[in-house]
Amino acid sequence: MAPLEDYALVGDLETAALVGRDGAVDWLCVPRFDSPACFAALLGGPEHGRWLVGPAQGGPCARRRYRPGTLVLESEFETADGVVRVVDCMPPRGGQIELVRLVEGLAGTVTMRSELVMRFDYGRVVPWVRRSGDRRLAIAGPDALWIDAETELRGEDRRTVGEFTVREGQSCALAVTWCPSHEAEPPVADVRRLIDDTERWWRAWSSQVDLGPHAGPWAEQVRASLVVLKALTNRPTGGIVAAPTTSLPEQLGGVRNWDYRYCWLRDATFTLLALMQSGHFDEARAWRDWLLRAVAGAPADMQIMYGLAGERRLTELELDWLPGYEGARPVRTGNAASGQFQLDVYGEVMDALHQARLHGLEPDAEAWSVQRELLTFLEGAWRRPDDGIWEVRGGRQHFVHSKVMAWVAFDRGVQACERFGLDGPVDRWRAVRDAIKQDVLDRGYDHARGTFVRAYGSGELDAALLMLPLVGFLEPDDPRIRGTVEAVERELTRDGFVLRYRTDRADDGLPPGEGAFLPCTFWLVDCLALIGRQADATALFERLLGLCNDVGLISEEYDPDARRLVGNFPQAFTHIALVDSALNLGRTRGPAVERRARAEDEATP
């Protein structure tokens, strides 16, 4: 299987495909991000579904790029006989789900091959394929794929294949269209028009990015990450998936393989700030509204993640017929962590809605009612142990980060009353806020080592401690913050990149081993900048940018030993952290300063 760095992303704002450097689409779920895959070779082999379009002689492309500001991918292949370009995209959905591909001859004459292996339900179901006029139809159960091609196709060993030649100036169009099997035949895909329309759509969206002079020398990387973030946004609901993939391992050959095709509340504030500070208030508003719909109901039932439309039942299953990415098993769909109790999500929701008010999003009539209910519940719940931000499966603890985010919840509630004049028991909330802070300072700080610790009574560290200065819990120049940042650097990094925690010393219910966690490494960038180590912050940020692949994509984790990206790919949380860190380094008041300073501006009535 190809390394993750070899993949590019195309998508239609409701699902997405991964395209390898060899021209193979190895992953596509239809009709939604979290639907079963019809191309699942990423977690197995070609026999589990893929669509290869490349030179008949094989081999990777010589170069590739996105057309500027778009998700239209161009891959150029060079052979002894000539040069061709393959253009791939998925048009933003207008009723159909289409993956379109155009082969263009640039020089000489090149023999090309299309090999389409259609498998529904993550590679388990082989469809019935038949001709329908000039088209082919693959159908099984609820799914139908219609294949259009400007070349002859034939069936061969449960694959649909075709060879054709393109000369300089010639082109050949191919497309796959998904629809429910009970619906009427969709129109033939007009590939060239669809590519042009897709490019225009993305350029129009990208033109709205407003970074001003504040992204420093990293404006293009920021724009590319914002395109990825938009691509991972479910347009009908406003929910943003953590990644378009499932079960890409956090350790090569390991068992930490999770389904990330859902929406995490832990990303809420970061996402809102990244969107609002880049001028994308429509997307920020949609995310805020999704958040309010998702968490509606009893506060005790609030989950850490939801489905694209706010679905709550995310039953975890293992797909035993798939061998996994490079043998990493099990392959999972669904996510059992959705049933965990995590205190930090209450703080994230409160802070996200607070930031929305501060940045001028028009208020939602029900938002404050929801927030008051959350705080009423949290008054009695903040003293409880929880499962923590990293969704460990080894038992609940009194995690320091969780307590700090409970402090954030009450701090933002107090500010809502003091700054915006909203109605609430502000004296009681202020007292709870102060009690939480004192509890953390008394039980979560190791005076001998000069650092906060992972959990009460623990001697271990946790990269989530880097959030303490970012949310305004303590000033960045507080010796306890500086000591914690330096302890994380000293004890929780590999080759300069940050681990979430030491899995070899943590009882988290799983075998040890995972890569460095890239969002946490961006948090270290932010903390270094806040404590005045600007040169170190910039150097680390540049190293992180160097991990992005040739089209600007980055995953959740990085294996410093194998020097490879690992974890689900591309990862929204990492791209959000990249945007925020670029703005933190390029602005006097970037997101980290904004979030912290605004949290403190009205700390006293």
XYZ file of C-alpha atoms in Angstrom:
605
model
C 0.000 0.000 0.000
C 1.236 3.490 -0.815
C 2.381 5.783 2.016
C -0.182 8.377 3.054
C 2.023 11.093 1.580
C 1.182 9.714 -1.862
C -2.510 10.606 -1.615
C -4.376 13.711 -2.689
C -7.966 14.603 -1.792
C -10.919 15.416 -4.033
C -14.428 15.909 -2.697
C -17.901 17.315 -3.257
C -18.607 18.701 0.267
C -20.536 15.579 1.255
C -17.940 12.876 0.690
C -14.344 12.636 -0.539
C -11.940 10.376 -2.427
C -8.213 9.745 -2.043
C -6.170 9.609 -5.261
C -2.686 8.077 -5.261
C 0.355 9.205 -7.213
C -0.149 6.150 -9.433
C -3.568 7.457 -10.520
C -5.560 5.027 -8.349
C -8.595 6.161 -6.378
C -8.154 3.897 -3.357
C -10.855 5.322 -1.087
C -14.363 6.639 -1.655
C -17.474 6.346 0.524
C -20.909 7.085 -0.954
C -23.164 8.909 -0.542
C -21.699 10.465 2.656
C -18.335 10.648 4.375
C -19.498 7.994 6.848
C -21.178 5.687 4.317
C -19.720 2.312 3.322
C -16.855 2.568 0.835
C -17.187 1.493 -2.787
C -13.397 1.864 -3.197
C -11.660 0.437 -0.118
C -8.243 -0.600 -1.441
C -6.711 1.793 1.102
C -7.566 -0.733 3.817
C -6.810 -3.832 1.775
C -5.846 -4.297 -1.852
C -7.157 -3.625 -5.353
C -9.608 -6.487 -4.930
C -11.437 -4.390 -2.308
C -12.252 -1.683 -4.810
C -10.319 1.050 -6.612
C -10.204 2.989 -9.878
C -6.822 3.203 -11.563
C -6.250 5.565 -14.496
C -2.617 5.826 -15.531
C -0.053 4.862 -18.169
C -0.318 1.211 -19.163
C 3.301 0.714 -18.151
C 2.471 1.868 -14.605
C 4.447 4.094 -12.274
C 3.798 7.259 -10.256
C 3.135 10.683 -11.670
C 6.125 12.960 -12.169
C 4.394 15.968 -10.626
C 0.963 17.028 -9.454
C -0.812 20.056 -8.072
C -4.194 21.513 -7.284
C -5.330 24.253 -9.585
C -4.809 27.344 -7.404
C -7.465 27.792 -4.747
C -9.360 24.662 -5.789
C -9.729 20.956 -5.170
C -9.226 20.165 -8.866
C -6.213 17.852 -9.030
C -3.783 17.654 -11.952
C -1.289 14.760 -12.153
C 1.298 14.599 -14.939
C 2.782 11.288 -16.050
C 5.935 11.077 -18.158
C 6.726 7.979 -20.237
C 9.285 7.172 -22.881
C 6.630 7.937 -25.497
C 5.093 11.123 -24.175
C 3.466 13.091 -21.379
C -0.159 13.046 -20.195
C -2.128 14.880 -17.555
C -4.954 13.318 -15.536
C -7.427 15.834 -14.116
C -9.559 14.604 -11.181
C -12.380 16.246 -9.260
C -15.739 15.720 -7.622
C -18.150 18.546 -8.522
C -19.881 20.159 -5.505
C -23.053 18.205 -5.392
C -26.020 19.392 -7.408
C -28.095 16.251 -7.092
C -25.576 13.674 -8.328
C -22.429 12.155 -6.850
C -19.798 12.165 -9.558
C -16.109 11.375 -9.706
C -14.824 12.687 -13.032
C -11.457 12.104 -14.696
C -10.013 13.644 -17.853
C -6.856 12.357 -19.551
C -5.119 15.038 -21.632
C -2.240 14.425 -24.040
C 0.567 16.953 -23.549
C 3.353 15.505 -25.697
C 3.928 12.423 -27.874
C 1.571 9.448 -27.659
C 0.856 7.556 -24.447
C -1.036 4.302 -23.988
C -3.300 4.559 -20.946
C -5.208 1.994 -18.902
C -8.374 2.360 -16.865
C -8.998 -0.423 -14.354
C -12.203 -0.091 -12.369
C -12.817 -2.509 -9.483
C -16.211 -1.764 -7.935
C -16.940 -3.264 -4.524
C -19.707 -2.094 -2.207
C -19.826 -2.301 1.610
C -16.082 -1.786 2.166
C -14.987 -4.323 -0.424
C -17.291 -7.132 0.658
C -19.992 -6.984 -2.051
C -19.216 -7.672 -5.713
C -21.888 -5.945 -7.826
C -23.619 -7.209 -10.921
C -22.255 -5.273 -13.910
C -24.113 -4.967 -17.197
C -24.291 -2.771 -20.261
C -26.938 -0.091 -20.555
C -26.616 1.425 -24.014
C -23.203 3.076 -24.201
C -22.859 2.961 -20.437
C -22.170 0.313 -17.838
C -24.093 -0.168 -14.630
C -22.803 -1.831 -11.461
C -25.580 -2.625 -9.019
C -25.936 -4.452 -5.693
C -28.493 -3.868 -2.961
C -29.069 -0.133 -2.433
C -26.093 1.023 -4.510
C -25.644 1.717 -8.210
C -22.607 3.050 -10.071
C -22.970 4.288 -13.651
C -19.792 4.333 -15.727
C -19.257 6.700 -18.653
C -16.125 6.536 -20.801
C -15.008 7.891 -24.169
C -13.297 4.586 -24.839
C -14.234 0.929 -25.079
C -14.512 -0.961 -21.801
C -14.681 -4.685 -21.166
C -15.149 -7.035 -18.270
C -12.061 -8.913 -17.129
C -11.740 -10.997 -13.945
C -14.437 -9.006 -12.070
C -12.928 -5.716 -13.212
C -13.991 -3.211 -15.840
C -10.951 -2.310 -17.922
C -10.029 -0.383 -21.025
C -6.866 0.663 -22.888
C -6.635 3.757 -25.050
C -4.024 6.113 -26.463
C -3.896 9.877 -26.225
C -1.785 12.086 -28.460
C -0.757 15.657 -27.880
C -3.888 17.815 -27.951
C -6.285 14.879 -27.514
C -8.272 13.993 -24.408
C -10.406 11.157 -23.063
C -13.126 11.627 -20.438
C -14.254 9.074 -17.849
C -16.742 9.301 -14.993
C -18.438 7.283 -12.294
C -21.817 8.410 -10.939
C -23.403 6.932 -7.818
C -27.127 6.889 -7.181
C -29.550 4.753 -5.155
C -30.221 1.578 -7.107
C -33.978 2.153 -7.143
C -33.717 5.540 -8.837
C -33.830 6.306 -12.554
C -30.705 6.392 -14.684
C -28.791 9.657 -14.106
C -27.713 11.896 -17.004
C -24.416 11.119 -18.719
C -21.635 13.076 -17.014
C -20.361 16.011 -19.083
C -16.823 15.707 -17.736
C -15.212 18.780 -19.289
C -18.033 21.093 -18.238
C -18.078 19.612 -14.748
C -14.347 20.216 -14.316
C -14.725 23.834 -15.441
C -17.723 24.346 -13.154
C -15.862 22.813 -10.207
C -12.840 25.032 -10.746
C -15.048 28.133 -10.907
C -16.891 27.121 -7.727
C -13.699 26.631 -5.727
C -12.093 29.821 -7.048
C -15.167 31.799 -6.036
C -15.021 30.291 -2.549
C -11.259 30.809 -2.167
C -11.557 34.442 -3.231
C -13.479 35.045 -0.002
C -10.497 34.063 2.179
C -9.443 37.221 4.002
C -6.081 36.808 5.712
C -4.933 40.389 5.319
C -1.198 40.703 5.983
C -1.439 38.427 8.995
C -0.433 34.967 7.736
C 3.160 36.065 7.260
C 5.118 34.068 4.687
C 2.740 31.115 5.080
C -0.351 32.509 3.328
C -0.434 29.787 0.658
C -0.185 26.967 3.208
C -2.992 28.588 5.196
C -5.186 28.909 2.107
C -4.532 25.266 1.200
C -5.513 24.160 4.717
C -8.700 26.222 4.572
C -9.614 24.471 1.299
C -9.133 21.126 3.075
C -11.291 22.308 5.968
C -14.012 23.339 3.526
C -13.728 19.981 1.754
C -14.340 18.184 5.067
C -17.446 20.262 5.792
C -20.750 18.539 5.180
C -22.561 21.258 3.272
C -26.154 20.210 4.081
C -25.611 20.203 7.869
C -22.539 22.367 8.554
C -20.816 19.538 10.454
C -17.079 19.114 9.888
C -15.650 15.591 9.906
C -12.332 14.980 11.634
C -11.106 13.058 8.567
C -12.601 11.329 5.513
C -11.086 7.965 6.468
C -11.342 5.226 9.043
C -8.756 2.899 10.598
C -5.562 4.429 9.245
C -3.255 3.358 12.081
C -1.642 5.633 14.646
C 1.220 3.125 14.655
C 2.152 1.126 11.559
C 0.955 -2.430 12.140
C -0.760 -1.424 15.383
C -4.282 -1.666 16.782
C -5.035 2.028 17.446
C -7.193 2.284 14.360
C -10.281 4.452 14.719
C -13.113 5.794 12.597
C -12.718 9.568 12.271
C -15.584 10.266 9.860
C -17.545 12.079 12.563
C -17.688 15.527 14.159
C -15.806 16.081 17.437
C -16.817 18.759 19.935
C -13.179 19.082 21.057
C -12.473 20.843 17.737
C -15.264 23.393 18.172
C -13.427 26.517 19.346
C -10.361 25.954 17.169
C -12.584 25.490 14.132
C -14.651 28.593 14.802
C -11.578 30.766 15.323
C -9.861 29.475 12.181
C -12.982 30.151 10.103
C -13.804 33.551 11.568
C -10.249 34.855 11.482
C -10.005 33.954 7.785
C -13.259 35.691 6.915
C -15.458 32.596 6.485
C -18.378 33.619 8.664
C -20.957 31.590 6.728
C -19.065 28.379 7.509
C -18.530 29.490 11.107
C -22.242 30.191 11.470
C -23.120 26.799 9.993
C -20.704 25.069 12.396
C -22.136 27.016 15.360
C -25.665 26.042 14.346
C -24.651 22.399 13.885
C -23.133 22.501 17.364
C -26.336 23.794 18.941
C -28.465 21.167 17.212
C -26.092 18.344 18.105
C -25.884 19.085 21.839
C -29.597 19.803 22.282
C -31.127 17.587 24.942
C -30.158 16.648 28.474
C -26.635 17.934 29.304
C -25.806 14.634 30.994
C -26.285 12.940 27.614
C -23.930 15.226 25.687
C -21.471 13.204 23.604
C -17.904 13.986 22.612
C -18.711 13.370 18.934
C -21.728 13.096 16.660
C -22.604 12.057 13.150
C -22.735 14.507 10.256
C -26.301 15.523 11.050
C -25.923 15.128 14.818
C -26.593 11.390 14.954
C -25.761 9.911 18.350
C -25.639 6.176 17.776
C -22.157 5.513 16.331
C -21.951 1.780 17.008
C -18.411 0.452 16.654
C -17.928 -2.634 14.457
C -14.894 -4.543 13.188
C -14.680 -5.441 9.484
C -12.832 -8.735 9.620
C -12.692 -9.213 5.838
C -10.337 -6.234 5.428
C -6.638 -6.819 6.217
C -6.104 -3.141 7.126
C -3.651 -0.509 5.975
C -0.291 -2.303 5.767
C -1.756 -5.030 7.957
C -2.942 -2.780 10.801
C -5.998 -4.493 12.263
C -8.752 -4.374 13.253
C -10.497 -2.184 10.709
C -13.272 -0.349 12.531
C -16.384 1.572 11.609
C -18.309 3.548 14.176
C -16.627 4.761 17.338
C -17.313 3.461 20.840
C -15.645 6.529 22.335
C -18.854 8.393 21.479
C -20.268 6.959 24.711
C -17.490 8.292 26.938
C -17.857 11.023 29.547
C -15.445 13.881 28.885
C -15.606 17.065 30.930
C -13.564 19.055 28.434
C -16.326 19.112 25.813
C -18.487 21.295 28.061
C -15.713 23.863 28.097
C -15.250 23.614 24.344
C -18.950 24.201 23.662
C -19.106 27.132 26.086
C -15.958 28.691 24.644
C -17.070 28.196 21.043
C -20.382 29.953 21.645
C -18.540 32.670 23.579
C -16.108 33.255 20.714
C -19.015 33.373 18.262
C -20.547 36.243 20.259
C -17.237 38.063 20.605
C -16.554 37.913 16.867
C -19.960 39.228 15.894
C -21.952 36.185 14.793
C -25.580 37.137 15.231
C -26.893 35.543 18.434
C -28.986 32.413 18.372
C -32.074 32.746 20.537
C -31.600 29.308 22.089
C -27.826 29.368 22.554
C -27.857 30.961 26.000
C -30.574 28.598 27.231
C -28.395 25.656 26.157
C -25.354 27.160 27.861
C -27.183 27.718 31.134
C -28.332 24.097 31.159
C -24.777 22.921 30.529
C -23.454 24.942 33.457
C -26.233 23.738 35.760
C -25.196 20.160 35.025
C -21.491 20.944 35.280
C -21.881 22.476 38.757
C -22.476 18.985 40.072
C -20.333 17.073 37.572
C -16.963 18.839 37.466
C -15.640 16.908 40.482
C -16.238 13.559 38.748
C -13.406 11.650 37.050
C -13.759 11.373 33.282
C -12.297 9.603 30.261
C -10.186 12.572 29.152
C -9.609 14.317 25.836
C -7.684 11.396 24.318
C -10.548 8.916 24.692
C -8.499 6.396 26.651
C -10.162 3.070 27.347
C -8.401 2.261 30.604
C -10.696 3.838 33.187
C -11.662 7.311 34.313
C -9.298 9.675 36.104
C -9.221 13.264 37.341
C -7.465 14.617 34.245
C -6.015 18.103 34.708
C -6.955 19.242 31.217
C -10.548 18.150 31.813
C -10.755 20.196 35.030
C -9.235 23.216 33.297
C -11.833 23.028 30.541
C -14.552 22.884 33.216
C -12.985 26.098 34.533
C -13.236 27.502 30.979
C -16.949 26.661 30.887
C -17.701 28.692 34.011
C -15.309 31.472 33.029
C -17.125 31.943 29.714
C -20.468 31.816 31.515
C -19.345 34.565 33.861
C -18.135 36.633 30.907
C -21.456 36.193 29.122
C -23.178 37.874 32.046
C -20.553 40.555 32.645
C -19.754 41.463 29.046
C -23.037 40.842 27.256
C -25.526 41.373 30.069
C -27.028 37.902 29.785
C -29.003 36.615 32.726
C -27.490 34.005 35.010
C -26.345 33.284 38.595
C -23.002 34.971 37.995
C -21.890 35.034 41.649
C -22.447 31.297 41.981
C -20.659 30.583 38.697
C -17.744 32.786 39.714
C -17.431 30.840 42.953
C -17.422 27.508 41.100
C -14.842 28.844 38.631
C -12.565 29.874 41.500
C -13.059 26.534 43.274
C -12.056 24.596 40.150
C -8.955 26.718 39.672
C -7.842 26.216 43.246
C -8.501 22.472 42.983
C -6.272 22.224 39.904
C -3.509 24.307 41.483
C -3.629 22.204 44.657
C -3.910 18.735 43.125
C -2.693 19.021 39.543
C 0.679 20.723 39.964
C 3.929 18.962 40.878
C 5.958 21.534 42.858
C 9.063 19.334 42.954
C 9.231 19.063 39.170
C 7.783 22.484 38.409
C 5.086 21.240 36.043
C 1.417 20.419 35.868
C 0.749 16.679 35.512
C -1.592 14.564 33.478
C -4.033 13.648 36.275
C -4.370 14.115 39.993
C -1.907 11.839 41.759
C -0.010 11.081 38.543
C 3.610 11.842 37.773
C 3.033 11.656 34.030
C 2.682 14.461 31.520
C 0.045 15.091 28.882
C 0.324 17.306 25.814
C -3.166 18.642 26.559
C -1.493 20.646 29.352
C -0.282 22.967 26.598
C -3.860 24.257 26.470
C -3.575 25.913 29.905
C -2.059 29.182 28.627
C -4.048 29.053 25.378
C -7.407 29.191 27.181
C -6.314 31.806 29.747
C -6.118 29.562 32.825
C -2.800 31.181 33.776
C -0.660 33.893 32.222
C 2.017 32.650 29.799
C 4.753 34.264 31.913
C 3.635 32.365 35.035
C 6.580 30.128 36.090
C 4.196 27.181 36.334
C 3.281 27.563 32.658
C 6.859 27.991 31.526
C 7.867 24.947 33.575
C 5.076 22.867 32.022
C 5.984 23.875 28.473
C 9.636 23.039 29.117
C 8.691 19.700 30.725
C 6.615 18.746 27.668
C 9.574 19.668 25.437
C 11.952 17.650 27.587
C 9.898 14.548 28.365
C 7.134 14.264 25.784
C 8.788 14.813 22.404
C 10.369 12.552 19.829
C 12.675 14.262 17.377
C 11.083 17.541 18.465
C 7.496 16.436 17.771
C 5.024 16.104 20.652
C 3.468 12.860 21.898
C -0.008 13.061 23.422
C 1.229 11.082 26.411
C 3.581 8.174 27.047
C 1.579 5.160 25.941
C 4.275 2.870 27.387
C 3.570 4.266 30.865
C -0.166 4.886 30.675
C -2.919 2.476 31.587
C -5.111 3.417 28.630
C -6.491 -0.024 27.869
C -4.445 -0.543 24.683
C -0.978 -1.832 23.741
C 1.631 0.976 23.714
C 2.715 2.751 20.580
C 1.617 5.670 18.416
C 3.173 8.480 16.436
C 3.762 12.049 17.495
C 0.493 13.966 17.592
C 0.702 16.871 15.170
C -2.048 19.166 16.559
C -0.278 19.049 19.932
C 2.976 19.993 18.234
C 1.244 23.034 16.765
C 0.033 23.842 20.322
C 3.680 23.781 21.389
C 4.395 26.307 18.619
C 1.668 28.546 20.065
C 2.957 28.175 23.619
C 6.555 28.915 22.616
C 5.358 32.093 20.922
C 3.337 33.105 23.992
C 6.281 32.674 26.376
C 8.510 34.775 24.157
C 10.487 32.091 22.303
C 9.476 33.332 18.860
C 12.503 31.953 17.004
C 11.972 28.466 18.454
C 8.259 28.649 17.634
C 8.955 29.644 14.032
C 11.574 26.922 13.571
C 9.207 24.228 14.872
C 6.376 25.556 12.715
C 8.595 25.343 9.611
C 9.474 21.746 10.502
C 5.780 20.922 10.763
C 5.077 22.481 7.369
C 7.792 20.213 5.981
C 5.648 17.201 6.916
C 2.855 18.249 4.535
C 2.874 16.297 1.297
C 3.425 17.814 -2.138
C -0.194 19.030 -2.359
C -0.287 20.438 1.168
C -2.074 17.620 3.035
C -1.150 16.403 6.504
C -2.431 13.665 8.796
C -3.122 13.332 12.491
C 0.240 11.880 13.509
C 3.833 11.413 12.363
C 6.173 8.488 12.926
C 9.641 10.017 13.476
C 11.361 6.630 13.137
C 9.729 5.591 9.853
C 9.565 9.274 8.778
C 6.020 8.781 7.598
C 2.629 10.299 8.240
C 0.299 8.024 10.208
C -3.273 8.220 11.434
C -6.363 9.263 9.545
C -5.713 11.479 6.530
C -6.076 14.318 5.892
C -6.907 15.449 9.406
C -9.096 18.521 9.920
C -7.783 19.124 13.458
C -4.187 19.292 12.183
C -5.055 21.658 9.351
C -6.996 23.864 11.792
C -3.999 23.910 14.137
C -1.747 24.834 11.196
C -3.973 27.795 10.341
C -4.119 28.976 13.947
C -0.348 28.689 14.460
C 0.390 30.591 11.245
C -1.896 33.390 12.398
C -0.398 33.301 15.897
C 3.097 33.744 14.479
C 2.049 36.337 11.911
C -0.163 38.536 14.076
C 0.382 40.470 17.258
C -3.007 39.124 18.396
C -3.419 35.764 16.732
C -6.019 33.170 17.829
C -4.013 32.112 20.910
C -3.669 35.683 22.174
C -7.256 36.493 21.170
C -8.706 33.479 22.941
C -6.672 34.065 26.089
C -6.936 37.858 26.173
C -10.657 37.927 25.508
C -11.103 35.360 28.269
C -9.337 37.697 30.676
C -10.631 41.109 29.556
C -13.734 40.850 31.707
C -12.437 38.547 34.432
C -13.431 41.166 37.014
C -16.766 42.942 36.963
